[in-house]
Short mmCIF file of C-alpha atoms in Angstrom, two decimals:
data_model
loop_
_atom_site.label_atom_id
_atom_site.label_comp_id
_atom_site.label_asym_id
_atom_site.label_seq_id
_atom_site.Cartn_x
_atom_site.Cartn_y
_atom_site.Cartn_z
CA MET A 11 -11.65 -25.44 11.89
CA GLY A 12 -9.24 -27.33 9.72
CA GLY A 13 -8.96 -26.43 6.04
CA GLN A 14 -9.59 -22.67 6.25
CA ARG A 15 -7.37 -20.32 4.41
CA VAL A 16 -6.61 -16.61 4.82
CA LEU A 17 -5.08 -14.91 1.87
CA VAL A 18 -3.05 -11.75 2.57
CA VAL A 19 -2.31 -9.79 -0.55
CA GLY A 20 0.63 -7.54 0.10
CA ALA A 21 3.72 -8.41 2.09
CA GLY A 22 4.59 -5.18 3.78
CA LEU A 23 4.16 -4.13 7.41
CA ALA A 24 0.35 -4.17 7.32
CA GLY A 25 0.18 -7.67 5.83
CA LEU A 26 2.60 -8.91 8.46
CA ARG A 27 0.66 -7.39 11.30
CA ALA A 28 -2.64 -8.75 9.96
CA ALA A 29 -1.16 -12.28 9.88
CA GLU A 30 0.18 -11.85 13.43
CA GLY A 31 -3.08 -10.35 14.52
CA LEU A 32 -5.03 -13.45 13.22
CA ARG A 33 -2.75 -15.71 15.21
CA ALA A 34 -3.06 -13.51 18.26
CA HIS A 35 -6.84 -13.79 18.11
CA GLY A 36 -6.82 -17.56 17.93
CA TYR A 37 -6.96 -18.39 14.22
CA THR A 38 -5.03 -21.59 13.53
CA GLY A 39 -5.73 -22.28 9.89
CA ASP A 40 -3.54 -21.58 6.89
CA ILE A 41 -2.29 -18.05 6.24
CA THR A 42 -0.60 -17.28 2.93
CA VAL A 43 0.92 -13.86 2.34
CA VAL A 44 1.69 -12.96 -1.21
CA GLY A 45 3.67 -9.75 -2.16
CA ASP A 46 5.13 -8.26 -5.32
CA GLU A 47 8.46 -7.33 -3.88
CA ALA A 48 11.33 -9.85 -3.63
CA TRP A 49 11.73 -9.16 0.04
CA ALA A 50 10.19 -10.21 3.26
CA PRO A 51 8.54 -7.26 5.17
CA TYR A 52 11.02 -4.49 6.01
CA ASN A 53 10.91 -1.03 7.55
CA ARG A 54 10.56 1.79 5.00
CA PRO A 55 11.13 4.98 6.94
CA PRO A 56 14.94 4.57 7.08
CA LEU A 57 15.03 4.45 3.26
CA SER A 58 14.87 8.24 3.11
CA LYS A 59 17.03 8.82 6.11
CA GLU A 60 19.75 6.86 7.81
CA ALA A 61 19.74 3.99 5.38
CA LEU A 62 20.96 6.31 2.62
CA HIS A 63 24.03 7.04 4.77
CA GLY A 64 25.04 3.58 5.40
CA ASP A 65 23.73 0.04 5.48
CA LEU A 66 20.89 -0.77 3.06
CA ALA A 67 21.03 -4.52 3.70
CA HIS A 68 17.65 -6.12 3.91
CA GLU A 69 18.57 -7.91 7.11
CA LYS A 70 19.03 -4.62 8.79
CA LEU A 71 15.63 -3.42 7.83
CA ALA A 72 13.63 -6.58 8.04
CA PHE A 73 10.83 -6.74 10.63
CA ARG A 74 11.01 -9.24 13.41
CA VAL A 75 8.13 -11.74 12.90
CA ARG A 76 6.35 -12.72 16.03
CA SER A 77 6.78 -16.41 16.94
CA ASN A 78 3.04 -17.01 16.59
CA ALA A 79 3.34 -16.22 12.88
CA ALA A 80 6.38 -18.53 12.21
CA ASP A 81 4.17 -20.93 10.19
CA VAL A 82 2.83 -18.39 7.80
CA THR A 83 3.48 -19.12 4.11
CA TRP A 84 5.18 -16.31 2.28
CA ARG A 85 5.36 -15.87 -1.47
CA HIS A 86 7.48 -12.96 -2.69
CA GLY A 87 7.74 -11.52 -6.20
CA VAL A 88 4.20 -12.31 -7.18
CA ALA A 89 1.60 -9.64 -7.76
CA ALA A 90 -2.27 -9.93 -7.67
CA THR A 91 -3.88 -9.05 -10.91
CA HIS A 92 -7.56 -9.45 -10.15
CA ALA A 93 -9.82 -10.36 -7.20
CA ASP A 94 -13.33 -11.78 -7.54
CA LEU A 95 -14.87 -11.14 -4.13
CA ALA A 96 -18.13 -12.88 -5.00
CA ALA A 97 -16.28 -16.12 -6.03
CA ARG A 98 -13.65 -15.61 -3.33
CA LEU A 99 -10.73 -15.94 -5.79
CA VAL A 100 -7.57 -13.99 -6.45
CA ARG A 101 -5.61 -14.29 -9.67
CA PHE A 102 -1.90 -13.63 -9.65
CA ASP A 103 0.52 -12.57 -12.38
CA ASP A 104 2.25 -15.99 -12.37
CA GLY A 105 -1.06 -17.48 -13.51
CA GLU A 106 -2.04 -18.99 -10.24
CA VAL A 107 -5.57 -18.55 -8.87
CA MET A 108 -6.05 -18.87 -5.13
CA GLY A 109 -9.28 -19.25 -3.13
CA TYR A 110 -9.73 -18.03 0.38
CA ASP A 111 -12.06 -17.98 3.33
CA ALA A 112 -10.94 -14.58 4.33
CA LEU A 113 -8.97 -11.90 2.41
CA VAL A 114 -6.66 -9.19 3.64
CA ALA A 115 -6.03 -6.40 1.08
CA ALA A 116 -2.60 -4.89 2.03
CA THR A 117 -1.11 -3.77 -1.30
CA GLY A 118 -0.45 -0.23 -0.11
CA VAL A 119 0.67 2.48 -2.48
CA ARG A 120 3.40 3.13 -5.02
CA ALA A 121 5.24 6.39 -5.73
CA ARG A 122 3.50 8.74 -8.12
CA ARG A 123 5.41 9.67 -11.18
CA LEU A 124 5.51 12.88 -13.03
CA GLN A 125 3.98 12.60 -16.60
CA ILE A 126 6.02 15.13 -18.53
CA PRO A 127 8.34 15.02 -21.61
CA GLY A 128 11.85 13.63 -21.08
CA PRO A 129 13.88 10.47 -20.44
CA PRO A 130 12.16 7.35 -19.17
CA GLN A 131 11.04 6.76 -15.54
CA THR A 132 14.12 4.64 -14.61
CA ALA A 133 17.06 4.90 -12.19
CA ALA A 134 19.33 4.55 -15.21
CA ALA A 135 17.84 7.73 -16.55
CA ARG A 136 18.65 9.31 -13.14
CA ARG A 137 14.93 9.56 -12.26
CA HIS A 138 14.46 8.06 -8.83
CA VAL A 139 11.61 7.46 -6.36
CA ILE A 140 11.82 6.12 -2.85
CA ARG A 141 9.27 3.51 -1.93
CA THR A 142 11.12 0.18 -2.01
CA LEU A 143 14.49 -1.06 -0.79
CA ASP A 144 15.57 -1.39 -4.43
CA ASP A 145 14.61 2.25 -5.12
CA ALA A 146 16.82 3.37 -2.23
CA VAL A 147 19.69 1.23 -3.39
CA GLY A 148 19.43 2.82 -6.86
CA LEU A 149 19.37 6.34 -5.39
CA ARG A 150 22.13 5.90 -2.91
CA ALA A 151 24.79 5.37 -5.64
CA GLY A 152 24.11 8.80 -6.98
CA LEU A 153 24.30 10.73 -3.66
CA VAL A 154 27.96 11.47 -3.81
CA PRO A 155 29.59 14.70 -2.55
CA GLY A 156 29.19 17.46 -5.06
CA ALA A 157 26.30 15.79 -6.92
CA LYS A 158 23.56 18.15 -8.04
CA VAL A 159 20.29 16.70 -6.68
CA VAL A 160 16.85 18.00 -7.65
CA VAL A 161 14.10 16.83 -5.31
CA LEU A 162 10.61 17.23 -6.69
CA GLY A 163 8.07 17.54 -3.90
CA ALA A 164 8.43 18.90 -0.36
CA GLY A 165 6.36 16.56 1.67
CA PHE A 166 7.79 14.09 4.21
CA ILE A 167 9.90 12.09 1.76
CA GLY A 168 11.07 15.12 -0.21
CA CYS A 169 12.19 16.99 2.90
CA GLU A 170 13.87 13.96 4.35
CA VAL A 171 15.74 13.20 1.14
CA ALA A 172 16.76 16.87 0.75
CA ALA A 173 18.24 16.83 4.23
CA THR A 174 19.98 13.48 3.85
CA ALA A 175 21.43 14.37 0.50
CA THR A 176 22.69 17.73 1.80
CA THR A 177 24.30 15.95 4.75
CA LEU A 178 26.05 13.61 2.27
CA GLY A 179 27.58 16.66 0.56
CA CYS A 180 25.23 16.98 -2.38
CA GLU A 181 24.04 20.36 -3.74
CA VAL A 182 20.27 20.17 -3.29
CA HIS A 183 17.35 22.01 -4.91
CA CYS A 184 13.90 21.22 -3.77
CA VAL A 185 10.97 22.05 -6.05
CA ALA A 186 7.28 22.11 -5.00
CA ILE A 187 4.02 23.67 -5.98
CA ASP A 188 3.24 24.29 -2.27
CA PRO A 189 4.10 27.57 -0.66
CA TYR A 190 6.14 25.94 2.08
CA PRO A 191 7.64 22.53 2.63
CA MET A 192 5.34 20.11 4.54
CA VAL A 193 2.74 22.81 4.68
CA ARG A 194 -0.18 20.37 4.57
CA PRO A 195 0.64 18.49 7.77
CA LEU A 196 2.34 21.34 9.57
CA GLY A 197 0.50 24.56 8.57
CA PRO A 198 2.26 27.67 7.24
CA GLU A 199 4.01 28.99 10.31
CA LEU A 200 5.87 25.81 11.33
CA ALA A 201 6.39 24.93 7.66
CA ALA A 202 8.02 28.35 7.06
CA GLU A 203 10.31 27.74 10.06
CA LEU A 204 11.25 24.30 8.68
CA GLN A 205 12.10 25.94 5.38
CA ARG A 206 14.46 28.40 7.16
CA ARG A 207 16.16 25.60 8.93
CA HIS A 208 16.67 23.64 5.67
CA GLU A 209 17.95 26.81 4.02
CA LYS A 210 20.46 27.40 6.77
CA HIS A 211 21.87 23.99 6.06
CA GLY A 212 22.16 24.77 2.37
CA VAL A 213 18.93 23.50 0.67
CA THR A 214 17.63 25.80 -2.08
CA PHE A 215 13.82 25.79 -2.45
CA HIS A 216 11.81 26.60 -5.57
CA LEU A 217 8.29 26.95 -4.23
CA GLY A 218 4.92 27.70 -5.88
CA VAL A 219 6.23 26.23 -9.19
CA GLY A 220 5.86 23.08 -11.14
CA VAL A 221 8.05 21.06 -13.42
CA ALA A 222 7.60 21.70 -17.22
CA GLU A 223 10.21 19.36 -18.66
CA PHE A 224 13.05 16.95 -18.12
CA VAL A 225 15.93 17.67 -20.56
CA GLY A 226 18.28 14.89 -21.72
CA ASP A 227 18.61 12.07 -24.18
CA HIS A 228 19.41 8.88 -22.16
CA HIS A 229 19.28 10.54 -18.73
CA VAL A 230 18.10 13.75 -17.24
CA THR A 231 20.62 16.60 -17.49
CA ASP A 232 18.31 19.52 -16.61
CA VAL A 233 14.99 20.12 -15.00
CA VAL A 234 12.96 23.04 -16.39
CA LEU A 235 10.51 24.61 -14.06
CA THR A 236 7.24 26.25 -15.07
CA ASP A 237 8.66 29.71 -14.27
CA GLY A 238 11.49 29.10 -16.81
CA THR A 239 14.22 28.25 -14.22
CA ARG A 240 16.61 25.55 -15.60
CA LEU A 241 18.34 23.37 -12.98
CA GLY A 242 21.27 21.28 -14.06
CA THR A 243 21.18 17.96 -12.30
CA ASP A 244 22.91 14.59 -11.72
CA VAL A 245 20.09 13.07 -9.74
CA VAL A 246 16.33 13.67 -9.81
CA VAL A 247 14.12 12.36 -6.92
CA GLU A 248 10.41 12.39 -7.55
CA ALA A 249 8.80 12.63 -4.08
CA LEU A 250 5.32 13.64 -5.27
CA GLY A 251 3.13 11.47 -3.18
CA SER A 252 1.52 8.18 -3.92
CA ARG A 253 -0.93 6.14 -5.93
CA CYS A 254 -2.90 3.28 -4.45
CA ASN A 255 -2.27 -0.21 -5.63
CA ASP A 256 -6.00 -0.95 -5.91
CA GLU A 257 -6.36 -1.93 -9.54
CA TRP A 258 -6.53 -5.68 -8.60
CA LEU A 259 -9.78 -4.92 -6.78
CA ASP A 260 -11.52 -3.30 -9.81
CA GLY A 261 -14.91 -4.73 -10.89
CA ASN A 262 -16.14 -5.65 -7.40
CA GLY A 263 -18.39 -2.67 -6.82
CA LEU A 264 -16.12 -1.20 -4.15
CA ASP A 265 -15.52 2.52 -3.64
CA LEU A 266 -11.97 2.99 -4.95
CA ASP A 267 -11.97 6.82 -5.26
CA ASP A 268 -8.88 7.05 -2.96
CA GLY A 269 -7.81 3.61 -1.67
CA VAL A 270 -10.56 1.35 -0.55
CA LEU A 271 -13.51 2.80 1.47
CA THR A 272 -14.11 0.70 4.60
CA ASP A 273 -16.29 0.79 7.70
CA THR A 274 -14.82 0.94 11.24
CA ALA A 275 -14.18 -2.83 11.15
CA LEU A 276 -12.10 -2.26 8.01
CA ARG A 277 -14.49 -4.18 5.87
CA PRO A 278 -14.75 -2.69 2.27
CA VAL A 279 -18.14 -1.12 1.60
CA ARG A 280 -20.21 -2.16 -1.39
CA ASP A 281 -23.54 -0.45 -2.04
CA GLY A 282 -23.49 0.94 1.50
CA ALA A 283 -23.04 -2.56 3.00
CA PRO A 284 -19.78 -4.11 4.35
CA VAL A 285 -18.30 -7.18 2.68
CA ASP A 286 -17.81 -9.83 5.31
CA GLY A 287 -14.61 -11.92 5.24
CA VAL A 288 -12.55 -9.13 3.71
CA ALA A 289 -10.35 -6.43 5.50
CA VAL A 290 -8.36 -3.60 4.02
CA VAL A 291 -5.31 -2.53 5.98
CA GLY A 292 -2.38 -0.06 5.89
CA ASP A 293 -1.98 2.77 3.36
CA LEU A 294 -4.63 1.33 1.11
CA ALA A 295 -7.52 1.63 3.66
CA ARG A 296 -9.82 4.70 3.76
CA PHE A 297 -11.54 4.35 7.12
CA PRO A 298 -13.54 6.46 9.55
CA ASN A 299 -11.70 7.14 12.81
CA LEU A 300 -14.16 7.83 15.60
CA ARG A 301 -11.50 9.68 17.56
CA PHE A 302 -12.13 12.54 15.20
CA ASP A 303 -15.37 12.03 13.21
CA ASP A 304 -17.12 9.62 10.86
CA ARG A 305 -15.42 10.90 7.67
CA ALA A 306 -13.35 8.16 6.02
CA LEU A 307 -9.67 9.10 5.35
CA ARG A 308 -6.53 7.32 4.26
CA VAL A 309 -3.63 7.88 6.66
CA GLU A 310 -0.15 7.08 5.34
CA HIS A 311 1.53 7.18 8.71
CA TRP A 312 3.82 4.48 9.97
CA SER A 313 1.57 3.65 12.94
CA ILE A 314 -1.43 2.80 10.78
CA PRO A 315 -0.22 -0.54 9.26
CA THR A 316 0.17 -1.97 12.78
CA ASP A 317 -3.08 -0.55 14.07
CA THR A 318 -5.19 -1.64 11.13
CA GLY A 319 -3.37 -5.05 10.81
CA ARG A 320 -4.20 -5.88 14.39
CA ARG A 321 -7.82 -4.76 13.91
CA ALA A 322 -8.22 -6.86 10.85
CA GLY A 323 -6.74 -9.85 12.63
CA ALA A 324 -9.30 -9.57 15.42
CA VAL A 325 -12.29 -9.06 13.18
CA LEU A 326 -11.35 -11.81 10.69
CA ALA A 327 -10.43 -14.37 13.40
CA ALA A 328 -13.80 -13.94 14.94
CA TYR A 329 -15.52 -14.14 11.53
CA LEU A 330 -13.69 -17.36 10.64
CA ALA A 331 -14.42 -18.86 14.07
CA GLY A 332 -18.10 -17.99 13.81
CA ASP A 333 -17.80 -16.70 17.34
CA GLY A 334 -17.82 -13.20 18.77
CA TYR A 335 -17.94 -11.65 15.27
CA ALA A 336 -20.59 -9.03 16.11
CA ASP A 337 -18.61 -7.97 19.14
CA ALA A 338 -15.38 -7.79 17.20
CA VAL A 339 -17.01 -5.69 14.52
CA ALA A 340 -18.64 -3.32 17.14
CA ALA A 341 -15.34 -2.92 19.09
CA ARG A 342 -14.24 0.79 19.38
CA TRP A 343 -11.99 2.09 16.65
CA ASP A 344 -10.37 5.28 17.65
CA VAL A 345 -6.68 4.90 16.79
CA LEU A 346 -4.22 7.69 17.36
CA PRO A 347 -2.24 8.25 14.17
CA SER A 348 1.31 9.32 14.77
CA PHE A 349 4.35 10.24 12.60
CA TRP A 350 7.85 11.28 13.13
CA SER A 351 10.41 12.82 10.79
CA ASP A 352 14.10 13.42 11.12
CA GLN A 353 15.58 16.22 9.00
CA PHE A 354 19.06 17.51 9.90
CA ASP A 355 19.08 18.01 13.67
CA ILE A 356 15.25 18.37 13.67
CA ARG A 357 13.07 15.72 15.16
CA LEU A 358 9.40 16.18 14.37
CA GLN A 359 6.95 14.03 16.39
CA SER A 360 3.20 14.26 15.72
CA TYR A 361 0.00 12.74 17.19
CA GLY A 362 -3.38 12.95 15.75
CA MET A 363 -4.46 14.54 12.48
CA PRO A 364 -3.01 18.09 12.26
CA GLY A 365 -4.33 18.36 8.71
CA LEU A 366 -7.91 18.51 10.05
CA ALA A 367 -7.23 21.81 11.91
CA ASP A 368 -9.02 25.05 11.02
CA ALA A 369 -6.84 27.53 9.19
CA ASP A 370 -6.88 29.75 12.26
CA GLY A 371 -6.65 26.91 14.74
CA ILE A 372 -2.87 26.44 14.79
CA ARG A 373 -1.08 27.81 17.86
CA VAL A 374 2.24 27.28 19.63
CA LEU A 375 1.34 25.53 22.90
CA GLU A 376 4.86 25.26 24.42
CA GLY A 377 8.27 26.51 23.70
CA ASP A 378 9.32 28.84 20.94
CA LEU A 379 8.87 28.31 17.15
CA SER A 380 12.45 29.39 16.49
CA ASP A 381 13.79 26.79 18.89
CA GLU A 382 12.06 23.66 20.31
CA CYS A 383 8.35 23.83 20.56
CA VAL A 384 4.95 22.00 20.60
CA VAL A 385 2.41 23.23 18.13
CA GLY A 386 -1.31 22.47 18.61
CA TYR A 387 -3.83 21.99 15.83
CA HIS A 388 -7.45 22.82 16.63
CA ARG A 389 -10.82 22.31 14.98
CA GLY A 390 -13.06 24.60 16.86
CA ASP A 391 -12.31 23.87 20.51
CA GLU A 392 -11.05 20.42 19.82
CA LEU A 393 -7.34 19.54 19.71
CA VAL A 394 -7.07 17.36 16.57
CA GLY A 395 -3.25 17.17 16.43
CA VAL A 396 0.10 18.14 17.98
CA VAL A 397 3.52 18.40 16.45
CA GLY A 398 6.59 18.66 18.51
CA VAL A 399 9.88 20.05 17.22
CA GLY A 400 12.15 18.38 19.67
CA MET A 401 10.53 18.50 23.14
CA LEU A 402 9.73 14.78 22.87
CA ARG A 403 8.73 14.34 26.46
CA VAL A 404 6.38 17.35 26.29
CA VAL A 405 4.71 16.35 23.00
CA ASN A 406 4.31 12.79 24.30
CA GLY A 407 2.37 14.25 27.21
CA TYR A 408 -0.32 15.43 24.73
CA ARG A 409 -1.02 11.94 23.41
CA ASP A 410 -4.23 11.36 25.35
CA ARG A 411 -5.61 14.85 24.70
CA VAL A 412 -5.91 14.53 20.99
CA GLY A 413 -9.31 14.06 19.46
CA HIS A 414 -12.02 12.51 21.58
CA PRO A 415 -11.11 8.88 22.28
CA VAL A 416 -14.15 6.77 22.84
CA VAL A 417 -14.44 5.83 26.51
CA GLY A 418 -14.96 2.17 27.06
CA MET B 4 8.94 -18.36 33.29
CA SER B 5 10.37 -15.28 31.81
CA PHE B 6 11.90 -13.92 28.63
CA LYS B 7 14.68 -11.51 27.87
CA VAL B 8 14.32 -8.00 26.39
CA ILE B 9 17.21 -6.92 24.27
CA VAL B 10 17.57 -3.30 23.07
CA ASP B 11 20.00 -2.39 20.37
CA TRP B 12 21.26 0.90 21.94
CA ASP B 13 23.05 1.83 18.74
CA LEU B 14 19.63 1.90 16.97
CA CYS B 15 17.50 3.40 19.78
CA GLN B 16 16.67 7.09 19.12
CA ASP B 17 14.60 7.63 22.30
CA HIS B 18 11.27 7.85 20.42
CA GLY B 19 9.63 6.57 23.62
CA GLN B 20 6.78 4.68 21.93
CA CYS B 21 7.71 1.49 23.80
CA ALA B 22 7.09 3.30 27.10
CA PHE B 23 3.41 3.82 26.16
CA ALA B 24 2.96 0.18 24.97
CA ALA B 25 4.65 -1.45 28.05
CA PRO B 26 5.26 1.07 30.83
CA GLU B 27 6.12 -1.76 33.16
CA VAL B 28 9.24 -2.52 31.21
CA PHE B 29 10.22 0.63 29.33
CA HIS B 30 10.59 4.13 30.83
CA ILE B 31 11.54 7.56 29.49
CA GLY B 32 14.09 8.86 31.97
CA ASP B 33 14.24 12.51 33.19
CA ASP B 34 16.82 13.33 30.58
CA GLY B 35 14.59 11.91 27.83
CA THR B 36 16.59 8.73 27.25
CA MET B 37 15.03 5.29 27.33
CA VAL B 38 15.55 2.95 30.21
CA VAL B 39 14.79 -0.74 30.46
CA LEU B 40 13.22 -1.29 33.88
CA VAL B 41 13.03 -4.99 33.80
CA GLU B 42 15.31 -6.99 31.55
CA GLU B 43 13.64 -10.33 32.15
CA PRO B 44 9.93 -9.55 32.59
CA ASP B 45 7.35 -12.07 33.72
CA GLU B 46 5.65 -14.12 30.98
CA ALA B 47 2.39 -12.24 31.68
CA LEU B 48 4.01 -9.17 30.14
CA ARG B 49 5.06 -10.86 26.84
CA SER B 50 2.19 -9.49 24.79
CA LYS B 51 2.78 -5.95 25.95
CA VAL B 52 6.52 -6.23 25.26
CA GLU B 53 5.81 -7.55 21.77
CA ASP B 54 3.52 -4.63 21.30
CA ALA B 55 6.29 -2.31 22.36
CA ALA B 56 8.75 -3.97 19.92
CA ASP B 57 6.17 -3.60 17.18
CA VAL B 58 5.75 0.15 17.67
CA CYS B 59 9.44 0.98 17.89
CA PRO B 60 10.09 3.18 14.77
CA VAL B 61 13.65 1.96 14.43
CA GLN B 62 12.85 -1.61 15.47
CA ALA B 63 15.52 -1.61 18.19
CA ILE B 64 13.71 -4.02 20.51
CA ARG B 65 14.15 -7.78 20.38
CA ILE B 66 12.73 -10.57 22.51
CA GLN B 67 14.66 -13.71 23.31
CA GLY B 68 13.05 -16.83 24.71
#
């Protein structure tokens, strides 16, 4: 067994869990994890919430590493530039080329940026995103009482930042092309209720409009919307979704239309056949989830890096051992995605894939929409997702009723 | 042999995910707050408790020993 090497490209949560998963499934060879950030893996959800209030120290956010992964080699601040899957080589931006016996692709996503006229895409120009610890440190300095904050995008991150900035005493405007905040995961009724609650706390929404222009020389002073509205601003937060960090996998014949298409063993697919010895994990993976159907989807929920990392560890450990590989590949794959979000005094907790619901399949199952409630999302007769507003114990009770878990 | 489960109660926000991963050790009380049932679980439960620590959204669970 000696002399084998697993190369994990991407040093976030998914890369960490894949390394731990390899060890948990008996792999004893070398594991090298290479990531482009300066930091060891850390927890990102607090970056748009409590960490903006207080302590943004890396040691407060760093993940505990399981003792079984204490001997993993970490290289931070180095980015992969190209992988050659046929030759089993990865080239990095410091010039190094590393070979591997198995590869984990865990490079995740980056924040999408608006491509419109105006000052450059830098924190100094007061244009912020929130993906990394360094992003959050740059943003926090601007979130002072009385600051005028324009949040572009009303998804998870946009809504969380709007709430956090408001709580910190900022004057917050939230701009989105959608008709309601978080309408895609929540559906219109709950999203409209969420909007009312944000407005009650002082957030001003500009919905159904886009951004035409950033005004300012060295930094943004005004944001001009497509309906002509001009918003003076001290801080702009671009919370407009993500782009996959998949460029380093170009040229290998993979399906990179939206992340990397994989099979249920998380192996990338080339010409309809899986590539053995490679696994794609975390936000980057577009995988079928048999709890719902065989359609491959990317799922940017916090639970997915851990689930996919563990799965990749099991599959690759068996592959490298040459023992039990067919069984590992065939093992059921029916993960239950989950997300939570804290906005003001609102705790949202979801299980499943609410976004798969029929337009007329969204119903309040328990409680009252104006207070605490559990909303069910149906596709035909099937419950594909639930979202709790508060009522944590009740929504937790629906966990096993979402989708159709494979019995085995 | 056993190990020690340490919860940072300043961090814990009662998400309850640990109680699904390791119900022998973590429990959601009637009032919705988390309770540690066994502070020094048997070694056989280590893997489950590590799973519970993994899935804690605020990473409030640590394992000593």
